[in-house]
């Protein structure tokens, strides 16, 4: 009898304790940690619309939440998109300009990259800092300095050092809204895509301007309609070719493709809000000889151009009649 009474009281104690635990909040259960998290609207989160699936092989299309665009407008800031143009070893200029943007508190909301610059865009979209991206590329440069661009050894090293080391998933899973060129068999030309297998698209961009790459066709580098659909208000294009094609070792065929895309870039720049052409000087597209000087000059250029972008932001605010007070 005494055993039954003791068991009954023990059972009552256990029930009472369990009720107290269930009534506790998450914050009580984890002291010092706020688990009542609100959505982070500092980056665009794509929505997959199954009803708008297109027959492109990349799955359903991506739409930008209206709440994200409204949130940007509510804090009196435009959505800024940046397109990183192709340029082989001059790609270091993109990294320096992104570094200057960060220093000057210019937030990139949508990013695109063409050719090897697509890897810079993807790394940046994962949340890697410009300093880390610069380290990754310098490591790559040290590995390939004895190989001509687009040779089999060069491509192998590029895949190993720039692509294979990262657990890429899909473009739409990146932290920053990203769009990259990919060849469409339906259109027989390159178009921007913001969904699909990221590693596959990066490998495709790696040989974008090589003799093994597809023909450029009527590729619209600064396709403003694509970026407007992504909510972009100010579209910035960074042209590191700037109609100054200089090689030390490349073949005539490859030079032709670089000239072709450089001409496309220059002729289409009128679509942009801002067209940036960093200083080229004697920086060859396939040589690392002037890399230190080029790095410093393009970072300085990034700091100067940041002031121009802030002016563009102020102009957007005035045009949209935003009350800044």
PDB file of C-alpha atoms in Angstrom:
ATOM      1  CA  UNK A   1       0.000   0.000   0.000  1.00  0.00           C
ATOM      2  CA  UNK A   2       2.795   2.414   0.880  1.00  0.00           C
ATOM      3  CA  UNK A   3       4.509   1.597  -2.425  1.00  0.00           C
ATOM      4  CA  UNK A   4       1.336   2.512  -4.360  1.00  0.00           C
ATOM      5  CA  UNK A   5       1.013   5.848  -2.534  1.00  0.00           C
ATOM      6  CA  UNK A   6       4.662   6.718  -3.180  1.00  0.00           C
ATOM      7  CA  UNK A   7       4.302   5.763  -6.868  1.00  0.00           C
ATOM      8  CA  UNK A   8       1.189   7.954  -7.178  1.00  0.00           C
ATOM      9  CA  UNK A   9       2.983  11.004  -5.765  1.00  0.00           C
ATOM     10  CA  UNK A  10       6.003  10.405  -7.996  1.00  0.00           C
ATOM     11  CA  UNK A  11       3.709  10.272 -11.025  1.00  0.00           C
ATOM     12  CA  UNK A  12       2.052  13.558 -10.020  1.00  0.00           C
ATOM     13  CA  UNK A  13       5.454  15.256  -9.662  1.00  0.00           C
ATOM     14  CA  UNK A  14       6.541  14.062 -13.120  1.00  0.00           C
ATOM     15  CA  UNK A  15       3.325  15.374 -14.739  1.00  0.00           C
ATOM     16  CA  UNK A  16       3.673  18.749 -13.005  1.00  0.00           C
ATOM     17  CA  UNK A  17       7.272  19.123 -14.153  1.00  0.00           C
ATOM     18  CA  UNK A  18       6.412  18.228 -17.735  1.00  0.00           C
ATOM     19  CA  UNK A  19       3.653  20.854 -17.817  1.00  0.00           C
ATOM     20  CA  UNK A  20       6.096  23.495 -16.588  1.00  0.00           C
ATOM     21  CA  UNK A  21       8.576  22.554 -19.328  1.00  0.00           C
ATOM     22  CA  UNK A  22       5.901  22.746 -22.043  1.00  0.00           C
ATOM     23  CA  UNK A  23       4.875  26.235 -20.852  1.00  0.00           C
ATOM     24  CA  UNK A  24       8.373  27.627 -21.146  1.00  0.00           C
ATOM     25  CA  UNK A  25       9.219  29.779 -24.160  1.00  0.00           C
ATOM     26  CA  UNK A  26      12.050  29.051 -26.565  1.00  0.00           C
ATOM     27  CA  UNK A  27      14.022  31.910 -25.043  1.00  0.00           C
ATOM     28  CA  UNK A  28      13.685  30.323 -21.559  1.00  0.00           C
ATOM     29  CA  UNK A  29      14.832  26.999 -22.872  1.00  0.00           C
ATOM     30  CA  UNK A  30      17.923  28.608 -24.458  1.00  0.00           C
ATOM     31  CA  UNK A  31      19.000  31.507 -22.223  1.00  0.00           C
ATOM     32  CA  UNK A  32      20.586  34.394 -24.106  1.00  0.00           C
ATOM     33  CA  UNK A  33      19.411  33.136 -27.527  1.00  0.00           C
ATOM     34  CA  UNK A  34      16.512  34.812 -29.341  1.00  0.00           C
ATOM     35  CA  UNK A  35      14.762  32.101 -31.334  1.00  0.00           C
ATOM     36  CA  UNK A  36      11.860  34.341 -32.371  1.00  0.00           C
ATOM     37  CA  UNK A  37      13.496  35.101 -35.703  1.00  0.00           C
ATOM     38  CA  UNK A  38      12.004  37.392 -38.330  1.00  0.00           C
ATOM     39  CA  UNK A  39      12.707  36.844 -42.072  1.00  0.00           C
ATOM     40  CA  UNK A  40      15.913  38.535 -43.215  1.00  0.00           C
ATOM     41  CA  UNK A  41      14.915  40.886 -46.033  1.00  0.00           C
ATOM     42  CA  UNK A  42      18.464  42.137 -46.615  1.00  0.00           C
ATOM     43  CA  UNK A  43      18.683  39.743 -49.566  1.00  0.00           C
ATOM     44  CA  UNK A  44      16.305  38.627 -52.250  1.00  0.00           C
ATOM     45  CA  UNK A  45      14.693  35.241 -51.664  1.00  0.00           C
ATOM     46  CA  UNK A  46      13.392  33.756 -54.919  1.00  0.00           C
ATOM     47  CA  UNK A  47       9.965  32.132 -55.064  1.00  0.00           C
ATOM     48  CA  UNK A  48       9.506  29.108 -57.297  1.00  0.00           C
ATOM     49  CA  UNK A  49       6.311  29.383 -59.348  1.00  0.00           C
ATOM     50  CA  UNK A  50       5.475  25.872 -60.544  1.00  0.00           C
ATOM     51  CA  UNK A  51       2.654  27.197 -62.710  1.00  0.00           C
ATOM     52  CA  UNK A  52       5.157  29.166 -64.803  1.00  0.00           C
ATOM     53  CA  UNK A  53       7.527  26.307 -65.551  1.00  0.00           C
ATOM     54  CA  UNK A  54       9.289  26.795 -68.853  1.00  0.00           C
ATOM     55  CA  UNK A  55      10.615  24.176 -71.233  1.00  0.00           C
ATOM     56  CA  UNK A  56      14.249  25.175 -70.862  1.00  0.00           C
ATOM     57  CA  UNK A  57      15.650  22.277 -68.863  1.00  0.00           C
ATOM     58  CA  UNK A  58      16.226  24.420 -65.780  1.00  0.00           C
ATOM     59  CA  UNK A  59      12.897  23.804 -64.025  1.00  0.00           C
ATOM     60  CA  UNK A  60      10.342  26.339 -62.803  1.00  0.00           C
ATOM     61  CA  UNK A  61      10.901  30.065 -63.187  1.00  0.00           C
ATOM     62  CA  UNK A  62      11.908  32.380 -60.361  1.00  0.00           C
ATOM     63  CA  UNK A  63       9.927  35.356 -59.150  1.00  0.00           C
ATOM     64  CA  UNK A  64      11.027  38.012 -56.694  1.00  0.00           C
ATOM     65  CA  UNK A  65       8.816  38.441 -53.621  1.00  0.00           C
ATOM     66  CA  UNK A  66       6.995  41.753 -53.835  1.00  0.00           C
ATOM     67  CA  UNK A  67       7.653  42.128 -50.100  1.00  0.00           C
ATOM     68  CA  UNK A  68      11.408  42.275 -50.787  1.00  0.00           C
ATOM     69  CA  UNK A  69      11.027  45.069 -53.339  1.00  0.00           C
ATOM     70  CA  UNK A  70       8.628  46.932 -51.054  1.00  0.00           C
ATOM     71  CA  UNK A  71      11.076  46.551 -48.136  1.00  0.00           C
ATOM     72  CA  UNK A  72      13.877  48.102 -50.213  1.00  0.00           C
ATOM     73  CA  UNK A  73      11.643  51.018 -51.149  1.00  0.00           C
ATOM     74  CA  UNK A  74      10.502  51.487 -47.542  1.00  0.00           C
ATOM     75  CA  UNK A  75      14.085  52.182 -46.441  1.00  0.00           C
ATOM     76  CA  UNK A  76      14.530  54.629 -49.330  1.00  0.00           C
ATOM     77  CA  UNK A  77      17.026  52.459 -51.196  1.00  0.00           C
ATOM     78  CA  UNK A  78      16.943  51.172 -54.770  1.00  0.00           C
ATOM     79  CA  UNK A  79      17.640  47.566 -55.743  1.00  0.00           C
ATOM     80  CA  UNK A  80      21.155  47.543 -57.236  1.00  0.00           C
ATOM     81  CA  UNK A  81      22.206  45.014 -59.867  1.00  0.00           C
ATOM     82  CA  UNK A  82      25.796  44.491 -61.012  1.00  0.00           C
ATOM     83  CA  UNK A  83      26.977  42.681 -64.163  1.00  0.00           C
ATOM     84  CA  UNK A  84      30.599  41.491 -64.120  1.00  0.00           C
ATOM     85  CA  UNK A  85      31.826  41.306 -67.704  1.00  0.00           C
ATOM     86  CA  UNK A  86      34.316  38.707 -68.999  1.00  0.00           C
ATOM     87  CA  UNK A  87      38.053  39.354 -69.017  1.00  0.00           C
ATOM     88  CA  UNK A  88      40.216  36.372 -68.000  1.00  0.00           C
ATOM     89  CA  UNK A  89      42.975  37.591 -65.628  1.00  0.00           C
ATOM     90  CA  UNK A  90      41.574  41.102 -65.539  1.00  0.00           C
ATOM     91  CA  UNK A  91      38.839  39.502 -63.453  1.00  0.00           C
ATOM     92  CA  UNK A  92      40.807  40.711 -60.429  1.00  0.00           C
ATOM     93  CA  UNK A  93      39.345  44.164 -61.177  1.00  0.00           C
ATOM     94  CA  UNK A  94      35.852  42.919 -60.360  1.00  0.00           C
ATOM     95  CA  UNK A  95      37.046  41.722 -56.975  1.00  0.00           C
ATOM     96  CA  UNK A  96      38.693  45.062 -56.209  1.00  0.00           C
ATOM     97  CA  UNK A  97      35.587  47.017 -57.207  1.00  0.00           C
ATOM     98  CA  UNK A  98      33.375  44.771 -55.055  1.00  0.00           C
ATOM     99  CA  UNK A  99      35.847  45.364 -52.234  1.00  0.00           C
ATOM    100  CA  UNK A 100      35.513  49.140 -52.730  1.00  0.00           C
ATOM    101  CA  UNK A 101      31.708  48.825 -52.775  1.00  0.00           C
ATOM    102  CA  UNK A 102      31.834  47.058 -49.433  1.00  0.00           C
ATOM    103  CA  UNK A 103      34.145  49.697 -47.987  1.00  0.00           C
ATOM    104  CA  UNK A 104      31.791  52.463 -49.148  1.00  0.00           C
ATOM    105  CA  UNK A 105      28.606  50.741 -47.907  1.00  0.00           C
ATOM    106  CA  UNK A 106      27.182  50.072 -51.369  1.00  0.00           C
ATOM    107  CA  UNK A 107      25.056  46.943 -51.193  1.00  0.00           C
ATOM    108  CA  UNK A 108      24.729  44.742 -54.266  1.00  0.00           C
ATOM    109  CA  UNK A 109      21.295  43.079 -54.339  1.00  0.00           C
ATOM    110  CA  UNK A 110      21.444  41.219 -57.678  1.00  0.00           C
ATOM    111  CA  UNK A 111      24.638  39.988 -59.342  1.00  0.00           C
ATOM    112  CA  UNK A 112      25.570  38.502 -62.714  1.00  0.00           C
ATOM    113  CA  UNK A 113      28.860  37.306 -64.146  1.00  0.00           C
ATOM    114  CA  UNK A 114      30.021  36.279 -67.613  1.00  0.00           C
ATOM    115  CA  UNK A 115      32.824  33.857 -68.443  1.00  0.00           C
ATOM    116  CA  UNK A 116      35.286  33.383 -65.589  1.00  0.00           C
ATOM    117  CA  UNK A 117      33.622  36.381 -63.908  1.00  0.00           C
ATOM    118  CA  UNK A 118      30.628  34.112 -63.258  1.00  0.00           C
ATOM    119  CA  UNK A 119      32.752  32.385 -60.609  1.00  0.00           C
ATOM    120  CA  UNK A 120      33.414  35.728 -58.884  1.00  0.00           C
ATOM    121  CA  UNK A 121      29.660  36.408 -58.937  1.00  0.00           C
ATOM    122  CA  UNK A 122      28.823  32.962 -57.539  1.00  0.00           C
ATOM    123  CA  UNK A 123      31.413  33.182 -54.759  1.00  0.00           C
ATOM    124  CA  UNK A 124      30.183  36.648 -53.819  1.00  0.00           C
ATOM    125  CA  UNK A 125      26.605  35.359 -53.846  1.00  0.00           C
ATOM    126  CA  UNK A 126      27.518  32.619 -51.367  1.00  0.00           C
ATOM    127  CA  UNK A 127      28.543  35.292 -48.873  1.00  0.00           C
ATOM    128  CA  UNK A 128      32.309  35.082 -49.411  1.00  0.00           C
ATOM    129  CA  UNK A 129      34.025  38.424 -48.825  1.00  0.00           C
ATOM    130  CA  UNK A 130      35.979  40.102 -51.653  1.00  0.00           C
ATOM    131  CA  UNK A 131      39.168  39.468 -49.647  1.00  0.00           C
ATOM    132  CA  UNK A 132      38.484  35.728 -49.573  1.00  0.00           C
ATOM    133  CA  UNK A 133      37.599  35.681 -53.272  1.00  0.00           C
ATOM    134  CA  UNK A 134      40.844  37.513 -54.036  1.00  0.00           C
ATOM    135  CA  UNK A 135      42.794  34.898 -52.070  1.00  0.00           C
ATOM    136  CA  UNK A 136      41.059  32.086 -53.998  1.00  0.00           C
ATOM    137  CA  UNK A 137      41.967  33.653 -57.345  1.00  0.00           C
ATOM    138  CA  UNK A 138      45.567  34.408 -56.367  1.00  0.00           C
ATOM    139  CA  UNK A 139      45.937  30.757 -55.382  1.00  0.00           C
ATOM    140  CA  UNK A 140      44.509  29.799 -58.767  1.00  0.00           C
ATOM    141  CA  UNK A 141      46.869  32.203 -60.568  1.00  0.00           C
ATOM    142  CA  UNK A 142      49.848  30.580 -58.867  1.00  0.00           C
ATOM    143  CA  UNK A 143      48.673  27.165 -60.034  1.00  0.00           C
ATOM    144  CA  UNK A 144      48.190  28.089 -63.722  1.00  0.00           C
ATOM    145  CA  UNK A 145      50.968  30.603 -64.414  1.00  0.00           C
ATOM    146  CA  UNK A 146      52.758  28.091 -66.678  1.00  0.00           C
ATOM    147  CA  UNK A 147      49.656  27.072 -68.640  1.00  0.00           C
ATOM    148  CA  UNK A 148      48.075  29.041 -71.501  1.00  0.00           C
ATOM    149  CA  UNK A 149      44.392  29.890 -70.919  1.00  0.00           C
ATOM    150  CA  UNK A 150      41.897  27.293 -72.121  1.00  0.00           C
ATOM    151  CA  UNK A 151      44.535  24.585 -72.511  1.00  0.00           C
ATOM    152  CA  UNK A 152      43.475  21.221 -71.056  1.00  0.00           C
ATOM    153  CA  UNK A 153      45.795  21.694 -68.043  1.00  0.00           C
ATOM    154  CA  UNK A 154      44.473  25.225 -67.457  1.00  0.00           C
ATOM    155  CA  UNK A 155      40.836  24.092 -67.559  1.00  0.00           C
ATOM    156  CA  UNK A 156      41.590  21.202 -65.202  1.00  0.00           C
ATOM    157  CA  UNK A 157      43.266  23.520 -62.676  1.00  0.00           C
ATOM    158  CA  UNK A 158      40.457  26.066 -62.995  1.00  0.00           C
ATOM    159  CA  UNK A 159      37.865  23.405 -62.200  1.00  0.00           C
ATOM    160  CA  UNK A 160      39.907  22.110 -59.264  1.00  0.00           C
ATOM    161  CA  UNK A 161      40.739  25.489 -57.703  1.00  0.00           C
ATOM    162  CA  UNK A 162      37.666  27.561 -58.538  1.00  0.00           C
ATOM    163  CA  UNK A 163      34.728  25.182 -58.942  1.00  0.00           C
ATOM    164  CA  UNK A 164      35.223  21.701 -57.485  1.00  0.00           C
ATOM    165  CA  UNK A 165      36.236  22.886 -53.999  1.00  0.00           C
ATOM    166  CA  UNK A 166      32.795  24.395 -53.361  1.00  0.00           C
ATOM    167  CA  UNK A 167      29.577  22.492 -52.562  1.00  0.00           C
ATOM    168  CA  UNK A 168      27.572  24.223 -55.296  1.00  0.00           C
ATOM    169  CA  UNK A 169      23.882  23.313 -55.486  1.00  0.00           C
ATOM    170  CA  UNK A 170      21.535  25.400 -57.600  1.00  0.00           C
ATOM    171  CA  UNK A 171      21.663  29.043 -58.647  1.00  0.00           C
ATOM    172  CA  UNK A 172      18.419  29.795 -56.814  1.00  0.00           C
ATOM    173  CA  UNK A 173      19.881  28.536 -53.516  1.00  0.00           C
ATOM    174  CA  UNK A 174      22.608  31.201 -53.418  1.00  0.00           C
ATOM    175  CA  UNK A 175      22.376  33.815 -50.666  1.00  0.00           C
ATOM    176  CA  UNK A 176      22.264  36.654 -53.205  1.00  0.00           C
ATOM    177  CA  UNK A 177      19.983  36.720 -56.215  1.00  0.00           C
ATOM    178  CA  UNK A 178      22.177  35.646 -59.127  1.00  0.00           C
ATOM    179  CA  UNK A 179      21.733  35.284 -62.879  1.00  0.00           C
ATOM    180  CA  UNK A 180      24.293  33.769 -65.241  1.00  0.00           C
ATOM    181  CA  UNK A 181      24.500  33.168 -69.003  1.00  0.00           C
ATOM    182  CA  UNK A 182      23.768  29.685 -70.246  1.00  0.00           C
ATOM    183  CA  UNK A 183      23.393  28.398 -73.762  1.00  0.00           C
ATOM    184  CA  UNK A 184      19.825  27.721 -74.877  1.00  0.00           C
ATOM    185  CA  UNK A 185      19.452  24.996 -77.477  1.00  0.00           C
ATOM    186  CA  UNK A 186      15.933  26.284 -78.173  1.00  0.00           C
ATOM    187  CA  UNK A 187      17.129  29.803 -79.048  1.00  0.00           C
ATOM    188  CA  UNK A 188      20.589  28.799 -80.318  1.00  0.00           C
ATOM    189  CA  UNK A 189      22.152  31.547 -78.226  1.00  0.00           C
ATOM    190  CA  UNK A 190      23.169  32.487 -74.681  1.00  0.00           C
ATOM    191  CA  UNK A 191      20.458  33.758 -72.341  1.00  0.00           C
ATOM    192  CA  UNK A 192      20.525  34.636 -68.650  1.00  0.00           C
ATOM    193  CA  UNK A 193      19.189  32.058 -66.225  1.00  0.00           C
ATOM    194  CA  UNK A 194      18.624  32.380 -62.467  1.00  0.00           C
ATOM    195  CA  UNK A 195      17.947  28.729 -61.804  1.00  0.00           C
ATOM    196  CA  UNK A 196      19.519  25.360 -62.489  1.00  0.00           C
ATOM    197  CA  UNK A 197      22.650  23.377 -61.666  1.00  0.00           C
ATOM    198  CA  UNK A 198      25.191  26.000 -60.600  1.00  0.00           C
ATOM    199  CA  UNK A 199      28.292  23.873 -61.118  1.00  0.00           C
ATOM    200  CA  UNK A 200      27.183  22.996 -64.631  1.00  0.00           C
ATOM    201  CA  UNK A 201      26.564  26.646 -65.531  1.00  0.00           C
ATOM    202  CA  UNK A 202      29.942  27.715 -64.068  1.00  0.00           C
ATOM    203  CA  UNK A 203      31.782  25.046 -66.080  1.00  0.00           C
ATOM    204  CA  UNK A 204      29.943  26.248 -69.168  1.00  0.00           C
ATOM    205  CA  UNK A 205      31.040  29.830 -68.454  1.00  0.00           C
ATOM    206  CA  UNK A 206      34.624  28.748 -67.832  1.00  0.00           C
ATOM    207  CA  UNK A 207      35.030  27.966 -71.559  1.00  0.00           C
ATOM    208  CA  UNK A 208      32.557  30.689 -72.625  1.00  0.00           C
ATOM    209  CA  UNK A 209      35.107  32.481 -74.843  1.00  0.00           C
ATOM    210  CA  UNK A 210      37.304  29.538 -75.745  1.00  0.00           C
ATOM    211  CA  UNK A 211      37.279  27.797 -79.112  1.00  0.00           C
ATOM    212  CA  UNK A 212      35.228  25.025 -77.445  1.00  0.00           C
ATOM    213  CA  UNK A 213      32.526  27.444 -76.338  1.00  0.00           C
ATOM    214  CA  UNK A 214      29.286  27.999 -78.223  1.00  0.00           C
ATOM    215  CA  UNK A 215      28.872  30.867 -80.648  1.00  0.00           C
ATOM    216  CA  UNK A 216      27.814  34.087 -78.934  1.00  0.00           C
ATOM    217  CA  UNK A 217      25.016  34.809 -81.389  1.00  0.00           C
ATOM    218  CA  UNK A 218      22.850  37.744 -80.340  1.00  0.00           C
ATOM    219  CA  UNK A 219      23.606  37.472 -76.640  1.00  0.00           C
ATOM    220  CA  UNK A 220      22.360  40.622 -74.892  1.00  0.00           C
ATOM    221  CA  UNK A 221      24.978  41.198 -72.191  1.00  0.00           C
ATOM    222  CA  UNK A 222      23.123  44.074 -70.548  1.00  0.00           C
ATOM    223  CA  UNK A 223      19.593  42.729 -71.021  1.00  0.00           C
ATOM    224  CA  UNK A 224      17.773  45.294 -68.916  1.00  0.00           C
ATOM    225  CA  UNK A 225      14.464  43.402 -69.204  1.00  0.00           C
ATOM    226  CA  UNK A 226      15.967  40.428 -67.327  1.00  0.00           C
ATOM    227  CA  UNK A 227      17.142  42.615 -64.462  1.00  0.00           C
ATOM    228  CA  UNK A 228      13.948  44.656 -64.264  1.00  0.00           C
ATOM    229  CA  UNK A 229      12.061  41.382 -63.760  1.00  0.00           C
ATOM    230  CA  UNK A 230      14.384  40.782 -60.810  1.00  0.00           C
ATOM    231  CA  UNK A 231      13.382  44.123 -59.297  1.00  0.00           C
ATOM    232  CA  UNK A 232      16.574  46.018 -60.208  1.00  0.00           C
ATOM    233  CA  UNK A 233      16.328  49.825 -60.171  1.00  0.00           C
ATOM    234  CA  UNK A 234      19.972  50.710 -60.869  1.00  0.00           C
ATOM    235  CA  UNK A 235      21.855  48.404 -63.253  1.00  0.00           C
ATOM    236  CA  UNK A 236      25.661  48.679 -63.269  1.00  0.00           C
ATOM    237  CA  UNK A 237      27.831  47.013 -65.906  1.00  0.00           C
ATOM    238  CA  UNK A 238      31.577  46.585 -65.344  1.00  0.00           C
ATOM    239  CA  UNK A 239      33.461  46.188 -68.630  1.00  0.00           C
ATOM    240  CA  UNK A 240      37.025  44.977 -68.092  1.00  0.00           C
ATOM    241  CA  UNK A 241      37.593  44.426 -71.828  1.00  0.00           C
ATOM    242  CA  UNK A 242      36.753  48.019 -72.759  1.00  0.00           C
ATOM    243  CA  UNK A 243      37.630  47.393 -76.422  1.00  0.00           C
ATOM    244  CA  UNK A 244      41.268  46.854 -75.413  1.00  0.00           C
ATOM    245  CA  UNK A 245      41.989  43.245 -76.299  1.00  0.00           C
ATOM    246  CA  UNK A 246      45.592  42.366 -75.529  1.00  0.00           C
ATOM    247  CA  UNK A 247      47.042  38.836 -75.354  1.00  0.00           C
ATOM    248  CA  UNK A 248      50.512  37.377 -75.064  1.00  0.00           C
ATOM    249  CA  UNK A 249      49.791  33.761 -76.035  1.00  0.00           C
ATOM    250  CA  UNK A 250      46.196  33.351 -77.256  1.00  0.00           C
ATOM    251  CA  UNK A 251      45.205  32.050 -80.706  1.00  0.00           C
ATOM    252  CA  UNK A 252      43.623  34.191 -83.400  1.00  0.00           C
ATOM    253  CA  UNK A 253      40.319  32.298 -83.046  1.00  0.00           C
ATOM    254  CA  UNK A 254      40.044  33.085 -79.326  1.00  0.00           C
ATOM    255  CA  UNK A 255      40.994  36.704 -79.936  1.00  0.00           C
ATOM    256  CA  UNK A 256      38.138  36.901 -82.428  1.00  0.00           C
ATOM    257  CA  UNK A 257      35.624  35.806 -79.772  1.00  0.00           C
ATOM    258  CA  UNK A 258      36.971  38.320 -77.265  1.00  0.00           C
ATOM    259  CA  UNK A 259      36.720  41.075 -79.847  1.00  0.00           C
ATOM    260  CA  UNK A 260      33.182  39.960 -80.620  1.00  0.00           C
ATOM    261  CA  UNK A 261      31.954  40.134 -77.030  1.00  0.00           C
ATOM    262  CA  UNK A 262      33.839  43.377 -76.410  1.00  0.00           C
ATOM    263  CA  UNK A 263      32.018  44.957 -79.350  1.00  0.00           C
ATOM    264  CA  UNK A 264      28.697  43.615 -78.068  1.00  0.00           C
ATOM    265  CA  UNK A 265      29.403  45.031 -74.621  1.00  0.00           C
ATOM    266  CA  UNK A 266      30.328  48.456 -75.950  1.00  0.00           C
ATOM    267  CA  UNK A 267      27.351  48.666 -78.312  1.00  0.00           C
ATOM    268  CA  UNK A 268      24.840  47.609 -75.636  1.00  0.00           C
ATOM    269  CA  UNK A 269      26.069  49.824 -72.796  1.00  0.00           C
ATOM    270  CA  UNK A 270      23.284  52.360 -73.377  1.00  0.00           C
ATOM    271  CA  UNK A 271      20.886  50.021 -71.573  1.00  0.00           C
ATOM    272  CA  UNK A 272      22.762  50.462 -68.300  1.00  0.00           C
ATOM    273  CA  UNK A 273      22.207  52.943 -65.501  1.00  0.00           C
ATOM    274  CA  UNK A 274      25.998  53.085 -65.082  1.00  0.00           C
ATOM    275  CA  UNK A 275      28.705  51.754 -67.395  1.00  0.00           C
ATOM    276  CA  UNK A 276      32.048  51.273 -65.627  1.00  0.00           C
ATOM    277  CA  UNK A 277      35.317  50.855 -67.543  1.00  0.00           C
ATOM    278  CA  UNK A 278      38.196  50.314 -65.088  1.00  0.00           C
ATOM    279  CA  UNK A 279      41.708  51.368 -66.179  1.00  0.00           C
ATOM    280  CA  UNK A 280      43.351  48.730 -68.361  1.00  0.00           C
ATOM    281  CA  UNK A 281      46.875  50.156 -68.857  1.00  0.00           C
ATOM    282  CA  UNK A 282      49.210  47.319 -69.904  1.00  0.00           C
ATOM    283  CA  UNK A 283      47.276  44.510 -68.217  1.00  0.00           C
ATOM    284  CA  UNK A 284      47.166  41.640 -70.680  1.00  0.00           C
ATOM    285  CA  UNK A 285      44.195  39.289 -70.578  1.00  0.00           C
ATOM    286  CA  UNK A 286      46.446  36.225 -70.326  1.00  0.00           C
ATOM    287  CA  UNK A 287      49.462  37.527 -68.393  1.00  0.00           C
ATOM    288  CA  UNK A 288      49.984  38.094 -64.670  1.00  0.00           C
ATOM    289  CA  UNK A 289      53.043  40.344 -65.035  1.00  0.00           C
ATOM    290  CA  UNK A 290      51.262  43.596 -64.112  1.00  0.00           C
ATOM    291  CA  UNK A 291      48.806  42.097 -61.634  1.00  0.00           C
ATOM    292  CA  UNK A 292      49.974  43.976 -58.460  1.00  0.00           C
ATOM    293  CA  UNK A 293      49.778  47.399 -60.116  1.00  0.00           C
ATOM    294  CA  UNK A 294      46.473  46.542 -61.786  1.00  0.00           C
ATOM    295  CA  UNK A 295      45.033  45.420 -58.445  1.00  0.00           C
ATOM    296  CA  UNK A 296      45.890  48.725 -56.749  1.00  0.00           C
ATOM    297  CA  UNK A 297      44.618  50.882 -59.616  1.00  0.00           C
ATOM    298  CA  UNK A 298      41.282  49.095 -59.893  1.00  0.00           C
ATOM    299  CA  UNK A 299      40.704  49.329 -56.144  1.00  0.00           C
ATOM    300  CA  UNK A 300      41.348  53.077 -56.303  1.00  0.00           C
ATOM    301  CA  UNK A 301      38.996  53.270 -59.279  1.00  0.00           C
ATOM    302  CA  UNK A 302      36.358  51.396 -57.235  1.00  0.00           C
ATOM    303  CA  UNK A 303      36.587  53.953 -54.444  1.00  0.00           C
ATOM    304  CA  UNK A 304      36.172  56.842 -56.880  1.00  0.00           C
ATOM    305  CA  UNK A 305      33.286  55.251 -58.750  1.00  0.00           C
ATOM    306  CA  UNK A 306      31.518  54.502 -55.451  1.00  0.00           C
ATOM    307  CA  UNK A 307      30.861  58.235 -55.138  1.00  0.00           C
ATOM    308  CA  UNK A 308      29.246  58.190 -58.576  1.00  0.00           C
ATOM    309  CA  UNK A 309      27.008  55.308 -57.535  1.00  0.00           C
ATOM    310  CA  UNK A 310      25.942  57.145 -54.397  1.00  0.00           C
ATOM    311  CA  UNK A 311      25.004  60.075 -56.638  1.00  0.00           C
ATOM    312  CA  UNK A 312      22.930  57.695 -58.768  1.00  0.00           C
ATOM    313  CA  UNK A 313      21.209  56.412 -55.620  1.00  0.00           C
ATOM    314  CA  UNK A 314      20.389  59.981 -54.572  1.00  0.00           C
ATOM    315  CA  UNK A 315      19.046  60.655 -58.057  1.00  0.00           C
ATOM    316  CA  UNK A 316      16.805  57.591 -57.861  1.00  0.00           C
ATOM    317  CA  UNK A 317      15.503  58.747 -54.492  1.00  0.00           C
ATOM    318  CA  UNK A 318      14.668  62.171 -55.893  1.00  0.00           C
ATOM    319  CA  UNK A 319      12.990  60.767 -59.006  1.00  0.00           C
ATOM    320  CA  UNK A 320      10.784  58.468 -56.986  1.00  0.00           C
ATOM    321  CA  UNK A 321       9.832  61.314 -54.667  1.00  0.00           C
ATOM    322  CA  UNK A 322      10.970  59.462 -51.594  1.00  0.00           C
ATOM    323  CA  UNK A 323      10.669  61.436 -48.369  1.00  0.00           C
ATOM    324  CA  UNK A 324      14.093  61.097 -46.794  1.00  0.00           C
ATOM    325  CA  UNK A 325      13.159  62.725 -43.517  1.00  0.00           C
TER     326      UNK A 325
END
